[in-house]
Amino acid sequence: MPRFCKFIDPSTDGPVFVNPALVRYVRPDVSDGTTRIVFDADQGVAVQEDFQSVVKALDDANRS
């Protein structure tokens, strides 16, 4: 069963839950300090957390 990671949506300050098994890649957005989590060519989400924190959370969730 997947373990979801909780992040914060920068536009609403609300929670965003991500299934790490569906993530294709993660990239920092240097223009506004957010991190973009990408699922496919048309699907992704920006989160408030910094790049390193997002990568660590996704990696830790995949290991458990």
PDB file of C-alpha atoms in Angstrom:
ATOM      1  CA  MET A   1       0.000   0.000   0.000  1.00  0.00           C
ATOM      2  CA  PRO A   2       1.431   3.415  -0.894  1.00  0.00           C
ATOM      3  CA  ARG A   3       2.471   5.810   1.793  1.00  0.00           C
ATOM      4  CA  PHE A   4       1.415   9.349   0.945  1.00  0.00           C
ATOM      5  CA  CYS A   5       3.603  12.388   1.525  1.00  0.00           C
ATOM      6  CA  LYS A   6       2.009  15.571   2.800  1.00  0.00           C
ATOM      7  CA  PHE A   7       3.129  18.904   1.371  1.00  0.00           C
ATOM      8  CA  ILE A   8       1.708  22.443   1.343  1.00  0.00           C
ATOM      9  CA  ASP A   9       0.123  24.058  -1.737  1.00  0.00           C
ATOM     10  CA  PRO A  10       1.696  27.535  -2.040  1.00  0.00           C
ATOM     11  CA  SER A  11      -1.417  29.076  -3.586  1.00  0.00           C
ATOM     12  CA  THR A  12      -3.847  27.985  -0.848  1.00  0.00           C
ATOM     13  CA  ASP A  13      -1.614  27.032   2.105  1.00  0.00           C
ATOM     14  CA  GLY A  14      -3.666  23.826   2.145  1.00  0.00           C
ATOM     15  CA  PRO A  15      -2.362  20.273   2.236  1.00  0.00           C
ATOM     16  CA  VAL A  16      -1.380  18.286  -0.854  1.00  0.00           C
ATOM     17  CA  PHE A  17      -0.979  14.528  -0.512  1.00  0.00           C
ATOM     18  CA  VAL A  18       1.306  12.823  -3.035  1.00  0.00           C
ATOM     19  CA  ASN A  19       1.693   9.124  -3.811  1.00  0.00           C
ATOM     20  CA  PRO A  20       5.479   8.831  -4.267  1.00  0.00           C
ATOM     21  CA  ALA A  21       5.092   5.756  -6.475  1.00  0.00           C
ATOM     22  CA  LEU A  22       3.524   7.954  -9.175  1.00  0.00           C
ATOM     23  CA  VAL A  23       6.219  10.664  -9.257  1.00  0.00           C
ATOM     24  CA  ARG A  24       8.331  10.813 -12.427  1.00  0.00           C
ATOM     25  CA  TYR A  25      10.610  13.660 -11.374  1.00  0.00           C
ATOM     26  CA  VAL A  26      10.998  16.637  -9.064  1.00  0.00           C
ATOM     27  CA  ARG A  27      12.510  20.010  -9.909  1.00  0.00           C
ATOM     28  CA  PRO A  28      13.079  23.250  -8.019  1.00  0.00           C
ATOM     29  CA  ASP A  29      11.445  26.425  -9.313  1.00  0.00           C
ATOM     30  CA  VAL A  30      14.053  29.089  -8.653  1.00  0.00           C
ATOM     31  CA  SER A  31      11.698  31.910  -9.648  1.00  0.00           C
ATOM     32  CA  ASP A  32       9.503  31.520  -6.574  1.00  0.00           C
ATOM     33  CA  GLY A  33      11.284  28.983  -4.343  1.00  0.00           C
ATOM     34  CA  THR A  34       8.679  26.255  -4.732  1.00  0.00           C
ATOM     35  CA  THR A  35       9.270  22.685  -5.856  1.00  0.00           C
ATOM     36  CA  ARG A  36       7.452  21.094  -8.787  1.00  0.00           C
ATOM     37  CA  ILE A  37       6.447  17.421  -8.467  1.00  0.00           C
ATOM     38  CA  VAL A  38       5.709  15.954 -11.894  1.00  0.00           C
ATOM     39  CA  PHE A  39       3.618  12.853 -12.544  1.00  0.00           C
ATOM     40  CA  ASP A  40       3.460  12.961 -16.357  1.00  0.00           C
ATOM     41  CA  ALA A  41       3.635  15.483 -19.209  1.00  0.00           C
ATOM     42  CA  ASP A  42       0.317  17.100 -18.245  1.00  0.00           C
ATOM     43  CA  GLN A  43       0.102  16.482 -14.496  1.00  0.00           C
ATOM     44  CA  GLY A  44       2.122  18.030 -11.716  1.00  0.00           C
ATOM     45  CA  VAL A  45       1.856  20.067  -8.559  1.00  0.00           C
ATOM     46  CA  ALA A  46       3.857  22.899  -7.000  1.00  0.00           C
ATOM     47  CA  VAL A  47       4.573  22.657  -3.286  1.00  0.00           C
ATOM     48  CA  GLN A  48       5.987  25.131  -0.759  1.00  0.00           C
ATOM     49  CA  GLU A  49       8.689  22.866   0.594  1.00  0.00           C
ATOM     50  CA  ASP A  50      12.254  23.224  -0.635  1.00  0.00           C
ATOM     51  CA  PHE A  51      13.652  20.804  -3.212  1.00  0.00           C
ATOM     52  CA  GLN A  52      15.835  18.784  -0.813  1.00  0.00           C
ATOM     53  CA  SER A  53      12.986  18.300   1.686  1.00  0.00           C
ATOM     54  CA  VAL A  54      10.642  17.070  -1.047  1.00  0.00           C
ATOM     55  CA  VAL A  55      13.184  14.610  -2.429  1.00  0.00           C
ATOM     56  CA  LYS A  56      13.936  13.277   1.061  1.00  0.00           C
ATOM     57  CA  ALA A  57      10.245  12.858   1.951  1.00  0.00           C
ATOM     58  CA  LEU A  58       9.498  11.032  -1.309  1.00  0.00           C
ATOM     59  CA  ASP A  59      12.592   8.847  -0.954  1.00  0.00           C
ATOM     60  CA  ASP A  60      11.803   7.968   2.687  1.00  0.00           C
ATOM     61  CA  ALA A  61       8.207   7.071   1.768  1.00  0.00           C
ATOM     62  CA  ASN A  62       9.396   4.783  -1.021  1.00  0.00           C
ATOM     63  CA  ARG A  63      11.694   2.929   1.395  1.00  0.00           C
ATOM     64  CA  SER A  64       8.996   2.111   3.926  1.00  0.00           C
TER      65      SER A  64
END
